[in-house]
Tab-separated table of C-alpha atoms in Angstrom:
chain	number	residue	atom	x	y	z
U	1098	MET	CA	0.000	0.000	0.000
U	1099	PRO	CA	1.377	3.491	-0.826
U	1100	ALA	CA	2.729	5.496	2.117
U	1101	SER	CA	0.299	8.324	1.395
U	1102	VAL	CA	-2.663	5.984	1.825
U	1103	VAL	CA	-1.184	4.670	5.090
U	1104	GLU	CA	-0.903	8.232	6.406
U	1105	VAL	CA	-4.484	9.026	5.388
U	1106	LEU	CA	-5.724	5.950	7.242
U	1107	ARG	CA	-3.592	6.894	10.262
U	1108	PHE	CA	-5.097	10.390	10.237
U	1109	CYS	CA	-8.603	8.923	10.225
U	1110	ILE	CA	-7.714	6.723	13.202
U	1111	VAL	CA	-6.150	9.714	15.029
U	1112	VAL	CA	-9.365	11.694	14.560
U	1113	LEU	CA	-11.412	8.703	15.738
U	1114	PHE	CA	-9.354	8.193	18.905
U	1115	ALA	CA	-9.305	11.934	19.585
U	1116	GLY	CA	-13.094	11.937	19.443
U	1117	VAL	CA	-13.254	8.931	21.757
U	1118	GLY	CA	-10.848	10.667	24.171
U	1119	PHE	CA	-12.970	13.803	24.126
U	1120	GLN	CA	-16.138	11.833	24.905
U	1121	LEU	CA	-14.474	9.922	27.761
U	1122	ALA	CA	-12.972	13.061	29.251
U	1123	ASP	CA	-16.286	14.867	28.997
U	1124	ALA	CA	-18.079	11.993	30.716
U	1125	LEU	CA	-15.497	11.848	33.519
U	1126	SER	CA	-15.550	15.611	34.042
U	1127	ASP	CA	-19.308	15.454	34.622
U	1128	GLN	CA	-18.848	12.889	37.403
U	1129	GLN	CA	-15.827	14.478	39.097
U	1130	ASP	CA	-14.842	18.044	39.629
U	1131	MET	CA	-11.658	18.117	37.608
U	1132	ALA	CA	-9.797	21.407	37.590
U	1133	GLY	CA	-6.323	22.231	36.521
U	1134	VAL	CA	-4.173	24.069	34.123
U	1135	ILE	CA	-5.263	21.936	31.199
U	1136	ASP	CA	-8.941	21.424	30.570
U	1137	ALA	CA	-10.076	17.760	30.892
U	1138	SER	CA	-11.607	17.719	27.394
U	1139	ALA	CA	-8.395	19.000	25.856
U	1140	MET	CA	-6.415	16.403	27.779
U	1141	GLY	CA	-8.724	13.676	26.472
U	1142	ILE	CA	-8.286	14.882	22.896
U	1143	ILE	CA	-4.479	14.969	23.222
U	1144	LEU	CA	-4.231	11.532	24.810
U	1145	GLY	CA	-6.687	10.041	22.310
U	1146	ALA	CA	-4.825	11.543	19.353
U	1147	ALA	CA	-1.488	10.259	20.697
U	1148	ILE	CA	-2.840	6.732	21.125
U	1149	GLY	CA	-4.470	6.939	17.700
U	1150	TYR	CA	-1.200	8.045	16.103
U	1151	VAL	CA	0.677	5.086	17.566
U	1152	LEU	CA	-1.985	2.510	16.787
U	1153	GLY	CA	-2.939	4.129	13.487
U	1154	GLY	CA	0.283	3.144	11.742
U	1155	VAL	CA	-0.068	-0.468	12.883
U	1156	ILE	CA	-3.732	-0.683	11.920
U	1157	ALA	CA	-3.123	0.997	8.539
U	1158	ARG	CA	-0.304	-1.413	7.652
U	1159	LEU	CA	-2.351	-4.435	8.745
U	1160	THR	CA	-5.182	-3.121	6.591
U	1161	GLY	CA	-2.793	-2.815	3.643
U	1162	ARG	CA	-1.597	-6.414	4.040
U	1163	THR	CA	-5.188	-7.623	4.281
U	1164	LEU	CA	-6.105	-5.753	1.108
U	1165	ALA	CA	-3.064	-7.210	-0.686
U	1166	ARG	CA	-4.103	-10.744	0.258
U	1167	ALA	CA	-7.670	-10.019	-0.834
U	1168	GLU	CA	-6.389	-8.652	-4.152
U	1169	GLN	CA	-4.287	-11.781	-4.687
U	1170	SER	CA	-7.293	-13.985	-3.947
U	1171	LEU	CA	-9.539	-12.012	-6.308
U	1172	SER	CA	-6.943	-12.029	-9.092
U	1173	ASP	CA	-7.282	-15.817	-9.264
U	1174	ARG	CA	-11.017	-15.523	-9.888
U	1175	SER	CA	-12.822	-14.453	-13.022
U	1176	ALA	CA	-15.065	-11.398	-13.115
U	1177	GLU	CA	-18.174	-13.565	-13.210
U	1178	GLN	CA	-16.999	-15.454	-10.096
U	1179	VAL	CA	-16.494	-12.205	-8.193
U	1180	LEU	CA	-19.859	-10.854	-9.348
U	1181	ALA	CA	-21.729	-14.063	-8.564
U	1182	GLY	CA	-20.127	-14.302	-5.108
U	1183	LEU	CA	-20.975	-10.670	-4.358
U	1184	ILE	CA	-24.585	-11.122	-5.469
U	1185	GLY	CA	-24.900	-14.273	-3.365
U	1186	ALA	CA	-23.443	-12.538	-0.294
U	1187	VAL	CA	-25.748	-9.509	-0.647
U	1188	LEU	CA	-28.809	-11.713	-1.090
U	1189	GLY	CA	-27.768	-13.760	1.949
U	1190	VAL	CA	-27.350	-10.670	4.143
U	1191	LEU	CA	-30.688	-9.240	3.005
U	1192	LEU	CA	-32.422	-12.551	3.723
U	1193	ALA	CA	-30.846	-12.812	7.175
U	1194	ALA	CA	-31.691	-9.194	8.016
U	1195	GLY	CA	-35.296	-9.693	6.936
U	1196	LEU	CA	-35.670	-12.759	9.142
U	1197	THR	CA	-33.940	-11.419	12.258
U	1198	TRP	CA	-34.872	-7.733	12.394
U	1199	PRO	CA	-37.970	-8.380	14.593
U	1200	LEU	CA	-35.547	-9.503	17.323
U	1201	LEU	CA	-34.229	-5.939	17.490
U	1202	LEU	CA	-37.690	-4.717	18.453
U	1203	ILE	CA	-38.481	-7.161	21.226
U	1204	GLY	CA	-35.138	-7.778	22.939
U	1205	GLN	CA	-32.355	-5.891	24.649
U	1206	PRO	CA	-29.826	-4.437	22.180
U	1207	VAL	CA	-26.924	-5.897	24.132
U	1208	VAL	CA	-28.287	-9.368	23.264
U	1209	THR	CA	-30.055	-8.877	19.947
U	1210	LEU	CA	-27.371	-6.851	18.116
U	1211	PRO	CA	-24.622	-9.518	18.380
U	1212	LEU	CA	-27.156	-12.194	17.396
U	1213	PHE	CA	-28.298	-10.072	14.435
U	1214	PHE	CA	-24.757	-9.572	13.111
U	1215	PHE	CA	-23.876	-13.237	13.718
U	1216	VAL	CA	-26.832	-14.438	11.618
U	1217	CYS	CA	-26.148	-11.875	8.866
U	1218	ILE	CA	-22.461	-12.815	8.579
U	1219	THR	CA	-23.217	-16.553	8.610
U	1220	VAL	CA	-25.982	-16.416	5.999
U	1221	GLY	CA	-24.002	-13.903	3.913
U	1222	THR	CA	-21.013	-16.279	3.819
U	1223	LEU	CA	-23.315	-19.133	2.838
U	1224	GLY	CA	-24.808	-16.976	0.068
U	1225	HIS	CA	-21.319	-16.124	-1.206
U	1226	ARG	CA	-20.369	-19.799	-1.459
U	1227	LEU	CA	-23.647	-20.745	-3.119
U	1228	GLY	CA	-23.228	-17.875	-5.577
U	1229	LEU	CA	-19.777	-19.153	-6.563
U	1230	ALA	CA	-20.961	-22.747	-6.879
U	1231	ARG	CA	-24.032	-21.861	-8.961
U	1232	ARG	CA	-22.709	-18.825	-10.803
U	1233	GLU	CA	-23.797	-20.127	-14.221
U	1234	HIS	CA	-27.434	-20.464	-13.187
U	1235	LEU	CA	-27.394	-17.273	-11.092
U	1236	LEU	CA	-26.032	-15.049	-13.867
U	1237	THR	CA	-28.334	-16.679	-16.419
U	1238	LEU	CA	-31.305	-15.983	-14.139
U	1239	LEU	CA	-30.345	-12.340	-13.608
U	1240	ALA	CA	-29.289	-11.601	-17.199
U	1241	PRO	CA	-32.775	-10.792	-18.624
U	1242	ARG	CA	-33.541	-8.425	-15.726
U	1243	THR	CA	-30.210	-6.644	-15.452
U	1244	GLY	CA	-29.048	-6.592	-19.064
U	1245	LEU	CA	-25.953	-8.619	-18.202
U	1246	ARG	CA	-24.614	-10.648	-21.075
U	1247	ARG	CA	-21.822	-13.127	-20.529
U	1248	PRO	CA	-19.180	-12.785	-23.243
U	1249	GLN	CA	-18.816	-16.000	-25.193
U	1250	PRO	CA	-15.131	-16.895	-25.571
U	1251	PRO	CA	-14.046	-18.338	-28.911
U	1252	VAL	CA	-14.213	-22.116	-28.983
U	1253	ALA	CA	-10.551	-22.302	-30.031
U	1254	SER	CA	-9.467	-20.738	-26.716
U	1255	LEU	CA	-11.493	-23.082	-24.497
U	1256	PRO	CA	-9.780	-25.848	-22.520
U	1257	ARG	CA	-10.714	-29.320	-23.800
U	1258	LEU	CA	-12.160	-32.026	-21.601
U	1259	LEU	CA	-10.969	-35.409	-22.833
U	1260	ASP	CA	-13.374	-38.333	-23.250
U	1261	THR	CA	-12.410	-41.993	-22.778
U	1262	SER	CA	-13.046	-42.799	-26.450
U	1263	VAL	CA	-10.450	-40.251	-27.602
U	1264	ALA	CA	-7.770	-41.719	-25.341
U	1265	ILE	CA	-8.514	-45.274	-26.503
U	1266	ASP	CA	-8.494	-44.290	-30.194
U	1267	GLY	CA	-5.041	-42.718	-29.883
U	1268	ARG	CA	-5.041	-40.650	-33.063
U	1269	ILE	CA	-5.304	-37.471	-31.027
U	1270	ILE	CA	-1.509	-37.691	-30.748
U	1271	ALA	CA	-1.198	-37.171	-34.509
U	1272	VAL	CA	-3.723	-34.318	-34.347
U	1273	VAL	CA	-1.666	-32.602	-31.628
U	1274	ARG	CA	1.620	-33.098	-33.452
U	1275	ALA	CA	0.091	-31.695	-36.638
U	1276	GLY	CA	-0.700	-28.479	-34.740
U	1277	PHE	CA	-4.492	-28.701	-34.887
U	1278	LEU	CA	-4.861	-29.006	-31.110
U	1279	HIS	CA	-3.003	-27.083	-28.432
U	1280	GLY	CA	-3.476	-25.529	-25.019
U	1281	PRO	CA	-4.997	-27.000	-21.846
U	1282	LEU	CA	-6.169	-30.606	-22.124
U	1283	LEU	CA	-8.177	-31.686	-19.079
U	1284	VAL	CA	-8.428	-35.357	-18.122
U	1285	PRO	CA	-11.226	-35.942	-15.573
U	1286	GLU	CA	-10.612	-38.425	-12.783
U	1287	PRO	CA	-13.661	-40.509	-13.876
U	1288	VAL	CA	-12.003	-41.006	-17.287
U	1289	LEU	CA	-8.781	-42.156	-15.629
U	1290	ALA	CA	-10.748	-44.526	-13.407
U	1291	GLU	CA	-12.583	-45.927	-16.434
U	1292	LEU	CA	-9.322	-46.495	-18.318
U	1293	GLN	CA	-7.783	-48.170	-15.283
U	1294	GLY	CA	-10.822	-50.417	-14.966
U	1295	LEU	CA	-10.459	-51.428	-18.612
U	1296	ALA	CA	-6.720	-52.031	-18.196
U	1297	ASP	CA	-7.409	-54.356	-15.248
U	1298	ALA	CA	-10.258	-56.220	-16.954
U	1299	GLY	CA	-10.094	-59.956	-17.532
U	1300	ASP	CA	-11.096	-59.702	-21.189
U	1301	ASP	CA	-8.074	-59.344	-23.477
U	1302	LEU	CA	-9.724	-56.835	-25.822
U	1303	ARG	CA	-10.917	-54.558	-23.004
U	1304	ARG	CA	-7.529	-54.793	-21.301
U	1305	ALA	CA	-5.746	-53.805	-24.520
U	1306	LYS	CA	-8.050	-50.811	-24.974
U	1307	GLY	CA	-7.461	-49.603	-21.426
U	1308	ARG	CA	-3.693	-49.908	-21.670
U	1309	HIS	CA	-3.646	-48.166	-25.042
U	1310	GLY	CA	-5.687	-45.302	-23.590
U	1311	LEU	CA	-3.282	-44.903	-20.655
U	1312	ASP	CA	-0.321	-44.984	-23.059
U	1313	THR	CA	-1.985	-42.266	-25.144
U	1314	LEU	CA	-2.322	-39.999	-22.099
U	1315	ASP	CA	1.304	-40.660	-21.163
U	1316	VAL	CA	2.459	-39.594	-24.640
U	1317	LEU	CA	0.247	-36.494	-24.573
U	1318	ARG	CA	1.696	-35.517	-21.196
U	1319	ARG	CA	5.116	-35.179	-22.830
U	1320	GLU	CA	3.885	-33.202	-25.839
U	1321	PRO	CA	4.882	-29.512	-25.570
U	1322	ALA	CA	1.858	-28.278	-27.522
U	1323	VAL	CA	-0.685	-29.372	-24.891
U	1324	ASP	CA	-0.804	-28.997	-21.134
U	1325	VAL	CA	-2.358	-32.192	-19.763
U	1326	GLU	CA	-3.999	-31.707	-16.369
U	1327	VAL	CA	-5.939	-34.233	-14.303
U	1328	VAL	CA	-9.015	-32.559	-12.799
U	1329	PRO	CA	-11.124	-33.895	-9.920
U	1330	ASP	CA	-14.622	-35.261	-10.341
U	1331	GLY	CA	-16.890	-32.224	-10.480
U	1332	ALA	CA	-20.135	-34.196	-10.290
U	1333	VAL	CA	-19.699	-36.803	-7.563
U	1334	GLU	CA	-23.440	-37.228	-7.183
U	1335	VAL	CA	-23.821	-38.262	-10.858
U	1336	PRO	CA	-23.140	-42.002	-11.372
U	1337	GLU	CA	-22.623	-42.218	-15.170
U	1338	VAL	CA	-19.294	-41.077	-16.624
U	1339	ASP	CA	-20.904	-39.483	-19.699
U	1340	ALA	CA	-23.262	-37.438	-17.523
U	1341	LYS	CA	-20.308	-36.400	-15.348
U	1342	LEU	CA	-18.453	-35.109	-18.407
U	1343	VAL	CA	-21.426	-33.053	-19.571
U	1344	ARG	CA	-21.877	-31.546	-16.097
U	1345	MET	CA	-18.174	-30.746	-15.780
U	1346	CYS	CA	-18.118	-29.076	-19.210
U	1347	LEU	CA	-21.044	-26.862	-18.242
U	1348	ASP	CA	-19.611	-25.993	-14.820
U	1349	ARG	CA	-16.084	-25.303	-16.070
U	1350	GLY	CA	-17.017	-23.717	-19.403
U	1351	THR	CA	-14.834	-26.130	-21.368
U	1352	ALA	CA	-15.206	-27.891	-24.703
U	1353	LEU	CA	-15.800	-31.646	-24.864
U	1354	LEU	CA	-13.372	-33.625	-27.023
U	1355	THR	CA	-14.965	-36.949	-27.924
U	1356	LEU	CA	-15.419	-39.701	-30.488
U	1357	ASP	CA	-18.676	-40.941	-28.974
U	1358	THR	CA	-21.434	-39.795	-31.336
U	1359	ASN	CA	-24.237	-40.254	-28.801
U	1360	LEU	CA	-22.326	-38.363	-26.107
U	1361	ALA	CA	-21.589	-35.582	-28.603
U	1362	LYS	CA	-25.305	-35.218	-29.378
U	1363	VAL	CA	-26.317	-35.171	-25.703
U	1364	ALA	CA	-23.600	-32.652	-24.818
U	1365	ALA	CA	-24.567	-30.376	-27.714
U	1366	LEU	CA	-28.219	-30.450	-26.620
U	1367	ALA	CA	-27.127	-29.556	-23.078
U	1368	GLY	CA	-25.292	-26.485	-24.383
U	1369	CYS	CA	-21.684	-27.731	-24.375
U	1370	HIS	CA	-19.123	-26.891	-27.020
U	1371	VAL	CA	-18.394	-30.246	-28.663
U	1372	MET	CA	-15.309	-31.131	-30.705
U	1373	ASN	CA	-16.168	-34.420	-32.380
U	1374	LEU	CA	-13.183	-35.952	-34.153
U	1375	HIS	CA	-15.603	-37.792	-36.434
U	1376	ALA	CA	-16.482	-34.417	-37.965
U	1377	LEU	CA	-12.778	-33.689	-38.504
U	1378	THR	CA	-12.328	-37.032	-40.235
U	1379	LEU	CA	-15.285	-36.450	-42.528
U	1380	ALA	CA	-14.076	-32.949	-43.367
U	1381	LEU	CA	-10.627	-34.243	-44.343
U	1382	ARG	CA	-11.668	-37.313	-46.294
U	1383	PRO	CA	-10.784	-37.344	-50.009
U	1384	PRO	CA	-13.346	-35.771	-52.346
U	1385	VAL	CA	-13.399	-38.985	-54.385
U	1386	GLY	CA	-12.837	-42.617	-53.535
U	1387	ALA	CA	-12.137	-45.905	-55.240
U	1388	GLY	CA	-14.934	-46.816	-57.630
U	1389	ASP	CA	-16.177	-43.248	-58.123
U	1390	SER	CA	-16.691	-41.976	-61.656
U	1391	VAL	CA	-15.411	-38.474	-62.360
U	1392	GLY	CA	-14.997	-36.265	-65.369
U	1393	VAL	CA	-11.540	-34.788	-65.883
U	1394	HIS	CA	-9.786	-32.707	-68.534
U	1395	LEU	CA	-6.460	-34.283	-69.500
U	1396	THR	CA	-3.747	-31.655	-69.904
U	1397	ARG	CA	-0.361	-33.387	-70.222
U	1398	PRO	CA	1.315	-36.795	-70.400
U	1399	GLY	CA	2.320	-38.641	-67.251
U	1400	LYS	CA	5.694	-40.054	-66.280
U	1401	GLU	CA	4.862	-43.653	-67.128
U	1402	HIS	CA	4.053	-45.039	-70.547
U	1403	GLY	CA	0.472	-44.352	-71.635
U	1404	GLN	CA	-0.382	-42.138	-68.667
U	1405	ALA	CA	-2.163	-38.793	-68.924
U	1406	VAL	CA	-2.583	-36.208	-66.194
U	1407	GLY	CA	-5.552	-34.007	-65.370
U	1408	TYR	CA	-6.808	-32.082	-62.349
U	1409	LEU	CA	-9.999	-31.968	-60.297
U	1410	ASP	CA	-11.714	-28.701	-59.460
U	1411	ASP	CA	-9.833	-28.498	-56.136
U	1412	GLY	CA	-6.445	-28.979	-57.833
U	1413	THR	CA	-6.021	-32.661	-57.001
U	1414	MET	CA	-3.862	-34.407	-59.605
U	1415	VAL	CA	-5.496	-37.302	-61.466
U	1416	VAL	CA	-3.228	-39.818	-63.193
U	1417	VAL	CA	-5.149	-41.812	-65.824
U	1418	GLU	CA	-3.746	-45.046	-67.224
U	1419	ARG	CA	-3.858	-45.751	-70.980
U	1420	ALA	CA	-5.144	-42.276	-71.844
U	1421	ARG	CA	-2.189	-40.465	-73.391
U	1422	ASP	CA	-3.907	-40.437	-76.770
U	1423	ARG	CA	-6.780	-38.431	-75.265
U	1424	ILE	CA	-4.730	-35.507	-73.934
U	1425	GLY	CA	-6.577	-32.234	-74.491
U	1426	SER	CA	-10.040	-33.775	-74.175
U	1427	ASP	CA	-12.555	-34.345	-71.396
U	1428	VAL	CA	-12.874	-37.980	-70.390
U	1429	GLN	CA	-14.904	-39.936	-67.884
U	1430	VAL	CA	-12.688	-42.078	-65.664
U	1431	THR	CA	-13.130	-44.515	-62.802
U	1432	VAL	CA	-11.029	-43.951	-59.671
U	1433	THR	CA	-8.903	-46.964	-58.742
U	1434	SER	CA	-7.058	-45.593	-55.694
U	1435	VAL	CA	-6.286	-42.411	-53.764
U	1436	LEU	CA	-2.819	-41.719	-52.373
U	1437	THR	CA	-2.579	-39.163	-49.551
U	1438	THR	CA	0.808	-37.908	-48.353
U	1439	ALA	CA	2.136	-34.956	-46.391
U	1440	ASN	CA	2.614	-33.134	-49.709
U	1441	GLY	CA	-0.957	-33.570	-50.894
U	1442	ARG	CA	-3.299	-36.052	-52.509
U	1443	MET	CA	-3.050	-37.920	-55.826
U	1444	VAL	CA	-5.828	-39.843	-57.567
U	1445	PHE	CA	-5.188	-42.805	-59.869
U	1446	ALA	CA	-7.862	-43.724	-62.385
U	1447	LYS	CA	-8.543	-45.616	-65.572
U	1448	PRO	CA	-10.836	-44.866	-68.500
U	1449	GLY	CA	-14.125	-46.615	-68.183
U	1450	ALA	CA	-17.877	-46.425	-68.249
U	1451	ALA	CA	-19.192	-44.139	-65.538
U	1452	SER	CA	-21.252	-45.828	-62.919
U	1453	ARG	CA	-22.945	-42.477	-62.445
U	1454	PRO	CA	-21.726	-39.591	-64.622
U	1455	GLY	CA	-21.285	-36.279	-62.912
U	1456	SER	CA	-19.305	-33.088	-62.834
U	1457	ALA	CA	-15.529	-33.083	-62.474
U	1458	GLY	CA	-14.271	-33.465	-58.968
U	1459	ARG	CA	-17.453	-34.675	-57.278
U	1460	ALA	CA	-19.434	-36.798	-59.729
U	1461	GLY	CA	-20.531	-39.984	-58.076
U	1462	ALA	CA	-19.272	-38.876	-54.650
U	1463	ASP	CA	-22.790	-38.426	-53.304
U	1464	GLU	CA	-23.613	-41.993	-54.309
U	1465	ARG	CA	-20.529	-43.391	-52.622
U	1466	GLN	CA	-21.237	-45.653	-49.685
U	1467	GLU	CA	-20.007	-44.593	-46.284
U	1468	PRO	CA	-16.731	-46.328	-45.388
U	1469	ALA	CA	-16.880	-49.152	-42.918
U	1470	GLU	CA	-16.046	-48.267	-39.356
U	1471	ARG	CA	-13.046	-49.607	-37.563
U	1472	PRO	CA	-13.321	-50.862	-34.001
U	1473	GLY	CA	-12.092	-47.474	-32.814
U	1474	GLY	CA	-15.150	-45.772	-34.284
U	1475	LEU	CA	-13.608	-43.752	-37.140
U	1476	PRO	CA	-13.959	-44.567	-40.842
U	1477	ALA	CA	-11.290	-46.926	-42.089
U	1478	PRO	CA	-8.574	-45.241	-44.164
U	1479	ARG	CA	-8.792	-45.741	-47.884
């Protein structure tokens, strides 16, 4: 605390003690006939001011330390936590005062005043804690009446709460290393317990899944791009793990990272931000697959004998076998395979009758069957 503020507080305490000294001296002078060179009231003011000056510095510095600790405690809380706690405390004090004020009218003040303040402080503290614990519901309830609007942080900046299915699948490691996922990664204790239960199971398949999930978390813990943190169970009263995850996402304001389609739907309906890796897989799948019929304009010869090269609308190279004599023309080809590397994607095709003619780049893609799912839940790679 600045020295100037300390001196101002000391001055206030000096004035307070001087006033107390004046009142005491005045009361004593009425009971006794005090005469002397110095008037009793003046003596009381001087003594009170002297005591106030000595104690004022101590009290002001203690007040400064208390304020510094309070500032440190508040700096660890968000603005909505502070506001919700303050609202809860005020409501608690008002409720306690409304219930106990009749005691002030029927009892002696020496008894009723301490009881009144005791009840107000107790209920106010309870209201503060309830306000912090239920800040989401409290601020949502007050928002329409007060005009408060909680700012919605961008989804990319939210911490991610990890689901068991993501740990078992394991491909999140590749997603992190590719730079698509970074920042805080929260692992709830119920997820760890579920993985440990699988790892200790008697069934070989379940045991392998559990151990693979624990290995995935161990690898993620050493990745510099993410900060893996184990968080306690925030919904002890909820028995199901999926329901716990939804509750924890809502209470903590985090995003849910999952591969469980049903859990993703339930969490989205509950108002959670959901990051479903299935959606990422579907977004990154090739625009065409084996067996699709596409139209392509052949522009130049390929490296191998008889090959011709064309391009899809998105720039994907298409290498067509036995089509060099048709360079410069539009042909309908059937995709035989798709090669995806770190440098891009290449499609291999052969001339043939179209199973379903369509425009270049996407013809026949809408008729393509969905790829079979692997045991992990994601579509099998082509």
